[in-house]
Short mmCIF file of C-alpha atoms and ligand atoms in Angstrom, two decimals:
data_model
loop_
_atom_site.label_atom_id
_atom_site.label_comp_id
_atom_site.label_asym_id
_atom_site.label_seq_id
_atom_site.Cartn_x
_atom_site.Cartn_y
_atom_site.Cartn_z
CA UNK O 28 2.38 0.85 -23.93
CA UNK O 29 2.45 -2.47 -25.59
CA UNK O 30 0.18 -4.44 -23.68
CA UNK O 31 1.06 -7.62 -25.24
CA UNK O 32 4.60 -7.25 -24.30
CA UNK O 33 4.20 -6.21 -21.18
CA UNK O 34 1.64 -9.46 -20.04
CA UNK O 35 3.93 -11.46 -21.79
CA UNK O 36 6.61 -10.47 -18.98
CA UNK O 37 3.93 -12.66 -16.06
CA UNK O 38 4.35 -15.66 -16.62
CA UNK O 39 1.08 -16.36 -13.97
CA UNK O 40 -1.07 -14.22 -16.55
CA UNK O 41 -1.08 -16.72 -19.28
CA UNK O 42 -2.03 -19.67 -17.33
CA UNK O 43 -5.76 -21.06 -16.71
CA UNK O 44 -8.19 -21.11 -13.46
CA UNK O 45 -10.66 -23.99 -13.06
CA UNK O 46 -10.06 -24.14 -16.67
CA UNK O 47 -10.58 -20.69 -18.05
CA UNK O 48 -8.05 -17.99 -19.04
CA UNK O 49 -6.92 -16.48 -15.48
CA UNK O 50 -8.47 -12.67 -15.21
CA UNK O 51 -6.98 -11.42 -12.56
CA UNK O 52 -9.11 -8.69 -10.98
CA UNK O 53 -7.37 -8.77 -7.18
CA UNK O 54 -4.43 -5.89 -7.64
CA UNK O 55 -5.43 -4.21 -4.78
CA UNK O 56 -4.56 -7.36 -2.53
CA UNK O 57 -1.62 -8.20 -4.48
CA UNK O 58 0.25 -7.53 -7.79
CA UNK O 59 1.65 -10.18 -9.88
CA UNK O 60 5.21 -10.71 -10.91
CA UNK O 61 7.22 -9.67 -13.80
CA UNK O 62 10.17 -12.20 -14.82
CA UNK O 63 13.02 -10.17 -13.72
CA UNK O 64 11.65 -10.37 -10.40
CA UNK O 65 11.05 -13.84 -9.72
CA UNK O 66 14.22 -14.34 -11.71
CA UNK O 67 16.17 -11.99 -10.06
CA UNK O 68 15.15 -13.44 -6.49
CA UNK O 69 15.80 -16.94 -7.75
CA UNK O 70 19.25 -15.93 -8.79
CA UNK O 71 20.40 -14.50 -5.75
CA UNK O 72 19.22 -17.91 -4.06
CA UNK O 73 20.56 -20.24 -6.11
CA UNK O 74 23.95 -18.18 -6.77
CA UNK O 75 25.34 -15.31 -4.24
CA UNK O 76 23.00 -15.78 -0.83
CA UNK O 77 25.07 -15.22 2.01
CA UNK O 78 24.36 -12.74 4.72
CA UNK O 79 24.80 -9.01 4.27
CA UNK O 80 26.69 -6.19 6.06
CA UNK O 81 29.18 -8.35 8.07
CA UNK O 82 30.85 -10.19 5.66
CA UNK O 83 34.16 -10.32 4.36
CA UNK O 84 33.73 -12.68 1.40
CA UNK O 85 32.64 -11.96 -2.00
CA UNK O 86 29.17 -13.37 -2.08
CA UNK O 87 28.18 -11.33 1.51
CA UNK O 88 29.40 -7.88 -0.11
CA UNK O 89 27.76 -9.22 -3.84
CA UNK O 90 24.34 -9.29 -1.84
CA UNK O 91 25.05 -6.26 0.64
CA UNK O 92 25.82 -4.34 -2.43
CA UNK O 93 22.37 -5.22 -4.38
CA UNK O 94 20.17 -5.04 -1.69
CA UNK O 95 21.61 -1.54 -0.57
CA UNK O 96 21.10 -0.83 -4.27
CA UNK O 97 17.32 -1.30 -3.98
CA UNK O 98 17.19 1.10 -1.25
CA UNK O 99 19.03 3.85 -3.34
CA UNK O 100 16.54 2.80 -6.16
CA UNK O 101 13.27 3.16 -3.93
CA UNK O 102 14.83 6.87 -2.70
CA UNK O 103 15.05 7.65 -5.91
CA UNK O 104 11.89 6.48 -7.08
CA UNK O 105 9.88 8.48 -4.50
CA UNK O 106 12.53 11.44 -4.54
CA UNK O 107 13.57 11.33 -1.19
CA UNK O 108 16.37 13.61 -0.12
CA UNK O 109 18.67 10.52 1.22
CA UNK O 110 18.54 6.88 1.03
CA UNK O 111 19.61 6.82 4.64
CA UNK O 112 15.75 7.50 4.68
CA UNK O 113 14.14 4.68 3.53
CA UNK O 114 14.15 2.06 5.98
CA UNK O 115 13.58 -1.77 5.00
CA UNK O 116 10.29 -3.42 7.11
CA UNK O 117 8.19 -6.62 5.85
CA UNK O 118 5.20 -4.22 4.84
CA UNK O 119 3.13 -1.20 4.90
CA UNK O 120 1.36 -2.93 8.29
CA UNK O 121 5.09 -3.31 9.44
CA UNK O 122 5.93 0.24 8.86
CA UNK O 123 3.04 1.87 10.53
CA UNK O 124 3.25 -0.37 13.83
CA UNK O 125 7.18 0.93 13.80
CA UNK O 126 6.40 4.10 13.58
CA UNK O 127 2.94 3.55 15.94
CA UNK O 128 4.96 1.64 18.75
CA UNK O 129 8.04 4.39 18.34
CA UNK O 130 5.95 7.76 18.27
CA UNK O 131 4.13 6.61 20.77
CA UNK O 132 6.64 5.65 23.13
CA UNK O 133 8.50 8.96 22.66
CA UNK O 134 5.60 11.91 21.90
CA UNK O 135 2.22 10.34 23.29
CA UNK O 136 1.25 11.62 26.55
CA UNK O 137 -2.23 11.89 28.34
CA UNK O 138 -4.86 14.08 26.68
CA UNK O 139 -3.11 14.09 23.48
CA UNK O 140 -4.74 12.95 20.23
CA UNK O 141 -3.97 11.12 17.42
CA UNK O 142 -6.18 12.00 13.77
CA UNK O 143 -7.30 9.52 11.34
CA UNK O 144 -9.76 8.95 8.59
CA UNK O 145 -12.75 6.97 8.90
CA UNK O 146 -11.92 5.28 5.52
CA UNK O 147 -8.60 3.59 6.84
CA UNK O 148 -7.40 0.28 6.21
CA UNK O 149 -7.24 -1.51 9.24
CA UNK O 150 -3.70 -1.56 9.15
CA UNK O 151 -3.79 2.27 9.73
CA UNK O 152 -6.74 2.28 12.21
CA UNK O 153 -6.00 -0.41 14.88
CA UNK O 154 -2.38 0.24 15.74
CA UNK O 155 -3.26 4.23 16.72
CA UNK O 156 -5.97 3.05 18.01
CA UNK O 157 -4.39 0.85 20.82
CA UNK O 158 -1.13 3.42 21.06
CA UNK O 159 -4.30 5.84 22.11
CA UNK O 160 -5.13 3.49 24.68
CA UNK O 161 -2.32 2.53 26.00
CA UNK O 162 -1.24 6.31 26.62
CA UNK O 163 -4.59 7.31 27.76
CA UNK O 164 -4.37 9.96 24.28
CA UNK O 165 -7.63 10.10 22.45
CA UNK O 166 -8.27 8.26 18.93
CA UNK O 167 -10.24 10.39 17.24
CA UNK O 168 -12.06 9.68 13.56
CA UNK O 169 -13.39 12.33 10.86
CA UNK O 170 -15.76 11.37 8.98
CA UNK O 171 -16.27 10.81 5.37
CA UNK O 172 -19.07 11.51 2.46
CA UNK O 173 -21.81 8.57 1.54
CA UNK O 174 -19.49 8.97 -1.45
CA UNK O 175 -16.40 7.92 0.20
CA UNK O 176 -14.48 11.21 -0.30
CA UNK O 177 -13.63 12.49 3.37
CA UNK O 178 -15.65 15.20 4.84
CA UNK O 179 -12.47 17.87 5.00
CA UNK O 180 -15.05 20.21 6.98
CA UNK O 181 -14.90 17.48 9.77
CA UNK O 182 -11.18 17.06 9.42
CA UNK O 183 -10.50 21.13 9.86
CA UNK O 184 -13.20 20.61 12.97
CA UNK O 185 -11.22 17.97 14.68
CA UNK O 186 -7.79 18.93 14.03
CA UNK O 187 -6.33 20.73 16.77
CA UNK O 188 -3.46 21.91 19.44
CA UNK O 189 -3.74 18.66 21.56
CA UNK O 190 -3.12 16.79 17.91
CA UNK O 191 -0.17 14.79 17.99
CA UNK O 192 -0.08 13.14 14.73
CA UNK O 193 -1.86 12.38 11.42
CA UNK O 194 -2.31 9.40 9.78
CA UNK O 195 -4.12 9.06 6.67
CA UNK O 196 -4.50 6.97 3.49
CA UNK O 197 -3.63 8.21 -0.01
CA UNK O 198 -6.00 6.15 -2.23
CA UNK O 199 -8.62 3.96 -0.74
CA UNK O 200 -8.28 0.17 -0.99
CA UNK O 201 -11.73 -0.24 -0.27
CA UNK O 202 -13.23 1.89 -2.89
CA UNK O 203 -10.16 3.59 -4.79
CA UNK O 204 -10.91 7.31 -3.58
CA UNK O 205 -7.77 9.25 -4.67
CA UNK O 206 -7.52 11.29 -1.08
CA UNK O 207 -6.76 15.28 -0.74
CA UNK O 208 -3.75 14.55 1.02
CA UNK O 209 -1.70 17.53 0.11
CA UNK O 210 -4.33 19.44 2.33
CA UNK O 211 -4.33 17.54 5.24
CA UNK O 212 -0.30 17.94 4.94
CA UNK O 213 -0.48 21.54 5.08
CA UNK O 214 -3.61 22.21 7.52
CA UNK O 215 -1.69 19.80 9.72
CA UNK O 216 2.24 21.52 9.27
CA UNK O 217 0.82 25.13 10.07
CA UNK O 218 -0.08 23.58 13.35
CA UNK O 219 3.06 21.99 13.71
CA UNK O 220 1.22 18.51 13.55
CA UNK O 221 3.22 15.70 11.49
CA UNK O 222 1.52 13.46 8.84
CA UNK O 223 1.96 9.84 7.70
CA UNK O 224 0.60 8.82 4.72
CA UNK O 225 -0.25 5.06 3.94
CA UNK O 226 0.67 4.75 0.16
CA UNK O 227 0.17 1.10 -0.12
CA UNK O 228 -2.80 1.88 -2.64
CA UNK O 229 -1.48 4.80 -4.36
CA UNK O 230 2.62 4.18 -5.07
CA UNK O 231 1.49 1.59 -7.74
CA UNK O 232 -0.72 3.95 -9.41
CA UNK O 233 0.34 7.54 -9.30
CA UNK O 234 3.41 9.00 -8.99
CA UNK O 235 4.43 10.34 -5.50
CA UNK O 236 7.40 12.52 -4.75
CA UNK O 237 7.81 12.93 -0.82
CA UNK O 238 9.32 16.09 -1.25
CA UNK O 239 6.47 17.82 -3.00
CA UNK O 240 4.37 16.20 -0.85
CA UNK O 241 6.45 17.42 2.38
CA UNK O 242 5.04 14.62 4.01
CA UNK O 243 6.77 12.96 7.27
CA UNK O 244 6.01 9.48 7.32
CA UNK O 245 5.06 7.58 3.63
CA UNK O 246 4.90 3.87 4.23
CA UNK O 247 4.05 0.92 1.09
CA UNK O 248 4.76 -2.57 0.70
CA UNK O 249 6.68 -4.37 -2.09
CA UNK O 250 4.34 -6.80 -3.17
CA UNK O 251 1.55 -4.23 -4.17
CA UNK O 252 4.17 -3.09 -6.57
CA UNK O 253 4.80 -5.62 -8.61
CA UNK O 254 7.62 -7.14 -6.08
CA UNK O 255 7.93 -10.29 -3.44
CA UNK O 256 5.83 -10.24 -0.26
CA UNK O 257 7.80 -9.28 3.05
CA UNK O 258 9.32 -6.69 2.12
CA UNK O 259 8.12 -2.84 2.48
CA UNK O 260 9.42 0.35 2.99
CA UNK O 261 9.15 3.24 5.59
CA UNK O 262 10.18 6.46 4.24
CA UNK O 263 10.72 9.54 7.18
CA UNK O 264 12.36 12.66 6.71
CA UNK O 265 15.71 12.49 8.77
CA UNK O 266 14.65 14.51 11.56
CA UNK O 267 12.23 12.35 12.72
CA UNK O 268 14.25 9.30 12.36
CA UNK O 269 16.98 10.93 14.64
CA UNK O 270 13.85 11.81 17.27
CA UNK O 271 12.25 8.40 17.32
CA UNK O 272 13.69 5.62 19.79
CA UNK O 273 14.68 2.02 17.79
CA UNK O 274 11.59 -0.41 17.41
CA UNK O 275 13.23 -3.83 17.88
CA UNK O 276 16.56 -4.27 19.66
CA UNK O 277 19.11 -6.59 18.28
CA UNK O 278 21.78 -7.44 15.63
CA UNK O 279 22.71 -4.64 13.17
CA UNK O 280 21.37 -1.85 15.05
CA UNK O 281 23.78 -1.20 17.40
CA UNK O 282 27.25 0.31 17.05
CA UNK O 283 28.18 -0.69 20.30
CA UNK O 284 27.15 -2.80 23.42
CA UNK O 285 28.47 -3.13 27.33
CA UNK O 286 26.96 -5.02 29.94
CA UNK O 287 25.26 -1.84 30.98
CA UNK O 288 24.53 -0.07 27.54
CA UNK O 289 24.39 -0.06 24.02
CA UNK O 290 24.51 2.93 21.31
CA UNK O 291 22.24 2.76 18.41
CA UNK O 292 23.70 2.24 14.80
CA UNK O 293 23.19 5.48 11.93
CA UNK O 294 20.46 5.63 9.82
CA UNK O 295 18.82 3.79 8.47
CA UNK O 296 20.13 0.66 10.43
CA UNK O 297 19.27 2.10 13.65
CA UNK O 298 15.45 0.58 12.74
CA UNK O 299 16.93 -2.61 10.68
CA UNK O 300 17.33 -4.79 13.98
CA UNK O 301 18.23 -8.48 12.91
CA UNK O 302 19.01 -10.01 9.41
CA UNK O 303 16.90 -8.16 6.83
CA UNK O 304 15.20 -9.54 4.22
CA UNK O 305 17.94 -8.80 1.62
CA UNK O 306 16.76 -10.73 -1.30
CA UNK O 307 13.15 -9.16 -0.52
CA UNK O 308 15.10 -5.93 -1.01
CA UNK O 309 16.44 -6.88 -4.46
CA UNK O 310 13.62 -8.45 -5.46
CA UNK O 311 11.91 -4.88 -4.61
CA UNK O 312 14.66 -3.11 -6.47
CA UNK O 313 14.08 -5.09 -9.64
CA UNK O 314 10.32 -3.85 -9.49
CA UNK O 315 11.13 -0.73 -8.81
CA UNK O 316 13.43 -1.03 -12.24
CA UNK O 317 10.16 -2.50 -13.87
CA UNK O 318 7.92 -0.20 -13.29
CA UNK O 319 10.35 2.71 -13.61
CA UNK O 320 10.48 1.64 -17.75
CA UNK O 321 7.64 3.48 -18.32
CA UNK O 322 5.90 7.16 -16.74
CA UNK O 323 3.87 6.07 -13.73
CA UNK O 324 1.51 8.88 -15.15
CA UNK O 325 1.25 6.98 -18.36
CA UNK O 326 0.38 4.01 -16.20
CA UNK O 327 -2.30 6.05 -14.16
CA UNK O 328 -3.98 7.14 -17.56
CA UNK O 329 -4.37 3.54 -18.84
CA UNK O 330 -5.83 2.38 -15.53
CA UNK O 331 -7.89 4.86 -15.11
CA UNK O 332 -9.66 4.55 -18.53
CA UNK O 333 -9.78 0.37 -17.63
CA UNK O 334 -11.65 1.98 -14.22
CA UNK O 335 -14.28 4.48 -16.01
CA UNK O 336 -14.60 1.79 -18.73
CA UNK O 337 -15.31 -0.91 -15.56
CA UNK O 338 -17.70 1.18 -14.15
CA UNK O 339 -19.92 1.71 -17.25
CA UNK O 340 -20.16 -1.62 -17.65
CA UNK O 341 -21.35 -2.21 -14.12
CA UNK O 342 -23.46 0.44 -14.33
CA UNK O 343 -25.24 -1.22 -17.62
CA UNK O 344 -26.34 -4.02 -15.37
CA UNK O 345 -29.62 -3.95 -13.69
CA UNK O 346 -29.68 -3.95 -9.40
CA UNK O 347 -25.93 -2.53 -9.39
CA UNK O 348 -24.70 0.07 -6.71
CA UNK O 349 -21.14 1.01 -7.05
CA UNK O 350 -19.40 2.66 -3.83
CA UNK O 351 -16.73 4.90 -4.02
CA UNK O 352 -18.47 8.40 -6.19
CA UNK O 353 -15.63 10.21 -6.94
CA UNK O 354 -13.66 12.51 -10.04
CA UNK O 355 -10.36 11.47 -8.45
CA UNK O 356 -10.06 7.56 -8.16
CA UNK O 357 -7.19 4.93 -8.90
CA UNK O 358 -7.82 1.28 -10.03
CA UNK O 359 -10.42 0.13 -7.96
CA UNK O 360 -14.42 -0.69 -7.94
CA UNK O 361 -16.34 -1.70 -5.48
CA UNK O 362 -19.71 -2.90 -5.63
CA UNK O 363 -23.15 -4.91 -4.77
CA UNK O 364 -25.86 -6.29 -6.44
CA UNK O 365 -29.03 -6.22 -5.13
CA UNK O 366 -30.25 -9.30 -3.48
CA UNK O 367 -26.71 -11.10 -3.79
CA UNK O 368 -24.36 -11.61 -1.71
CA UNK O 369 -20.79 -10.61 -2.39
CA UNK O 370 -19.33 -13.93 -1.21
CA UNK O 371 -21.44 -15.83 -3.87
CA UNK O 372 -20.49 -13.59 -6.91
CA UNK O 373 -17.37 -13.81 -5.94
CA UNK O 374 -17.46 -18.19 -6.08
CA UNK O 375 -19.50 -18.34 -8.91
CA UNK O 376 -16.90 -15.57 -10.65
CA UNK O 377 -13.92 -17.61 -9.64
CA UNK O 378 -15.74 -20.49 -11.67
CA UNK O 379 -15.44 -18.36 -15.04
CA UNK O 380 -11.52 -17.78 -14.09
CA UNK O 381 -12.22 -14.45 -12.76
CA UNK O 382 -10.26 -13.56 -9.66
CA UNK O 383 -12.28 -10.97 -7.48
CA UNK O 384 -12.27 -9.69 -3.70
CA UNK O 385 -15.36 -9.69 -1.79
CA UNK O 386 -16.25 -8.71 2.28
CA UNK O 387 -15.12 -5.62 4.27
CA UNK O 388 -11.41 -5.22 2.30
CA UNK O 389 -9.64 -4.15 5.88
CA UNK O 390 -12.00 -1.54 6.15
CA UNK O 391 -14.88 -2.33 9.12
CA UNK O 392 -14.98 1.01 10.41
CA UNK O 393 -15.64 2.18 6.75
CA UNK O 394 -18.16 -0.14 6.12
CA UNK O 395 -20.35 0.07 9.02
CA UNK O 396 -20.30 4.01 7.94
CA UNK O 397 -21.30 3.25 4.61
CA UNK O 398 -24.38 0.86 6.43
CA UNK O 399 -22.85 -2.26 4.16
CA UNK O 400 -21.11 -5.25 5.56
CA UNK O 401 -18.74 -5.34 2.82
CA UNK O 402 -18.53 -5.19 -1.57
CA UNK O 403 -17.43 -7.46 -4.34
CA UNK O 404 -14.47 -5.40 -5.63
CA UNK O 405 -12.32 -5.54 -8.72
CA UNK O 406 -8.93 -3.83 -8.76
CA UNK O 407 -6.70 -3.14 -12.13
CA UNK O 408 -3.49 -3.35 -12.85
CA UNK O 409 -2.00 -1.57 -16.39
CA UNK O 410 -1.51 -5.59 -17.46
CA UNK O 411 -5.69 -5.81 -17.69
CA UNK O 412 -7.52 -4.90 -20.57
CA UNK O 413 -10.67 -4.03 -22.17
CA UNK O 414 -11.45 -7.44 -23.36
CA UNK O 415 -10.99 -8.76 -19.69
CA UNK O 416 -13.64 -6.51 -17.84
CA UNK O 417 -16.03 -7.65 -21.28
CA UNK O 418 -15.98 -10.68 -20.47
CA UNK O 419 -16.26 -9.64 -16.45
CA UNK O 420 -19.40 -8.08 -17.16
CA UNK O 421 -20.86 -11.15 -19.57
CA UNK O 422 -20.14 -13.19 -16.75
CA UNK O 423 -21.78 -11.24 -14.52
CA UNK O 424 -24.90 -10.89 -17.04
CA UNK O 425 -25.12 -15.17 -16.84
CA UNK O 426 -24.16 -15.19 -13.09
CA UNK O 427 -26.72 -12.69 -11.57
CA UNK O 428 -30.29 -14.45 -12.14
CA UNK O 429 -28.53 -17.60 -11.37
CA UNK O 430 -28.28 -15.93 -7.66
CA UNK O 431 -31.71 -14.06 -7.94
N1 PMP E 8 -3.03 -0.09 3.80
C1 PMP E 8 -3.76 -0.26 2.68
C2 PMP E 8 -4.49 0.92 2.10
C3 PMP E 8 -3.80 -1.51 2.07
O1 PMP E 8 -4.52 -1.69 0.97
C4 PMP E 8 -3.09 -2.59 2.65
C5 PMP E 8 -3.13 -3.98 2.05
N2 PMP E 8 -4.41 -4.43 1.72
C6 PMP E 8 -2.34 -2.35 3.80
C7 PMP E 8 -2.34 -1.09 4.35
C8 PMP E 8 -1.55 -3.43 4.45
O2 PMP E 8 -0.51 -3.81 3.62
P1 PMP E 8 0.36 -5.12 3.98
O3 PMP E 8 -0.66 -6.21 4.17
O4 PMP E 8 1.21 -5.31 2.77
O5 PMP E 8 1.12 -4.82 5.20
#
């Protein structure tokens, strides 16, 4: 990969922060933008917006034809079996409280149980959580390692007949733990139990094919990969898109209405109540054609070198405990230095141009497991490079006994 080339494609890469070259160390929040993105997106504004699926007129069937474009793209790009499967939301949070709000309504009952990970973003915690509630079903947690790689002996405990559903996160965004999700899939099939995966840390980094996977439910957002925010997908195999009631009731969803009743529209439209976010879609599409330029595993091996390389030169530094311990890890580390406080690095790292995340990432229940309020974490993307986390870590070396 030529790196040069490819930062030269974000524009926001070569500019400066409080007067220093911008390192931008916050992937795992969001990615940046490639030109054909935000020119792409700025095109379809300035030259063919108009409204999609209803129209008659050239510009309404120019945009209904790019944006359903994107969604063929996306299918592709994950290898689902139809594009009617890949419905549009505004993000991975989006996606999981459709399918939450919708499983719920139809398959939760009293007694049941719903099975998730104690290293969850909140985004995949909180909305079982309160469908578990609300249905009287219990929410029930396994546990993970001090390491951060789940405890699969408490998972094969807690998994069970009165299971109603999975839901689980592929890679950490708190500490970048790549997660056994293949076996969770296939513990959780031979009891008939379905799985959703939240990919929104992993779709960037390695490459996932739904099919292998066998997975029901793979949810990501758009702006994690390189594309605009508001926009995110919800991939389901078919059969559980025909079992699951709409979310939101509206325009576009329908095929027909009465005063008395209406009859839901075909996949995927039956959950794309409302006018979409179309040029979210082609933005999305345009990532997808970004990213799809080079091997995702090529990607994952550059990244993961900028990780090991990362945590070496953390580990150099005196008072340093990195969380997270694990073979199998994408882009991310988190850690703390003794006697600092995240927040403070993370100020007095913003000063030297370097953009960093620090507190709980999303990820309270995680945290209070790990007996830490939160990290300082940097995240990669395959535009950083080796010179960037040098001059991280020579930062670091001036900033720590200014804080000690
Ligand atoms: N899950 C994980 C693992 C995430 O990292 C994030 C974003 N930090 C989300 C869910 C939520 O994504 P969004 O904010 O795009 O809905």
């Amino acid at each position: 990969m030529d790196l040069k080339e490819i930062r030269s494609q974000f524009p926001i890469l070569s500019q400066t922060v409080n007067g220093k070259p911008l390192v931008y160390f916050d992937n795992a929040a969001t990615t940046q933008k490639p030109n054909t993105v935000i020119d792409i997106v700025n095109e379809y504004h300035s030259r063919w917006n108009a409204n999609v699926h209803r129209g008659v007129h050239q510009l309404s069937n120019v945009c209904t034809d790019a944006a359903e474009a994107a969604r063929e793209k996306i299918a592709r790009f994950i290898n689902a079996a139809a594009s009617d499967e890949i419905i549009f939301t505004q993000g991975t949070t989006d996606s999981i409280n459709l399918v939450a709000e919708t499983f719920g309504r139809a398959f939760i009952k009293p007694g049941d149980e719903i099975l998730v990970s104690q290293t969850e973003h909140h985004s995949n915690f909180v909305p079982w959580q309160q469908i578990a509630l609300r249905y009287n079903a219990r929410f029930v947690v396994f546990d993970c390692h001090d390491s951060g790689e789940w405890d699969m002996n408490d998972f094969y405990a807690k998994i069970n007949a009165k299971t109603k559903l999975v839901a689980v996160g592929h890679v950490s965004n708190a500490l970048g733990t790549v997660n056994p999700i293949k076996d969770v899939i296939d513990k959780a099939h031979s009891l008939g139990i379905p799985v959703l995966v939240d990919g929104a840390q992993a779709i960037q980094h390695i490459p996932v094919d739904v099919q292998a996977l066998d997975v029901d439910f793979y949810v990501f957002s758009g702006h994690k990969i390189y594309g605009p925010t508001g926009i995110g997908v919800l991939y389901a195999k078919t059969q559980w898109l025909e079992a699951l009631p709409p979310y939101r009731y509206g325009g576009e969803m329908i095929s027909k209405v009465t005063n008395t009743y209406s009859e839901f529209n075909n996949l995927p439209y039956k959950f794309e109540a409302g006018t979409p976010n179309y040029i979210g879609q082609i933005g999305f599409g345009a990532a997808i054609d970004f990213i799809s330029q080079f091997e995702v595993q090529q990607i994952a091996t550059y990244e993961h070198k900028l990780l090991r390389y990362a945590e070496q030169k953390l580990s150099d530094l005196e008072g340093v405990v990195i969380y997270g311990k694990s073979d199998e890890k994408a882009a991310v580390v988190s850690f703390l230095i003794d006697g600092i406080h995240p927040y403070d690095l993370g100020v007095l790292l913003d000063k030297t141009g370097i953009a960093v995340r620090t507190g709980n990432h999303c990820a309270q229940p995680l945290m209070t497991r790990l007996g830490i309020f939160g990290t300082v974490r940097a995240s990669f993307a395959f535009y950083n490079t080796f010179e960037e986390i040098d001059y991280f870590a020579e930062m670091l070396r001036k900033i720590i006994p200014m804080l000690k």
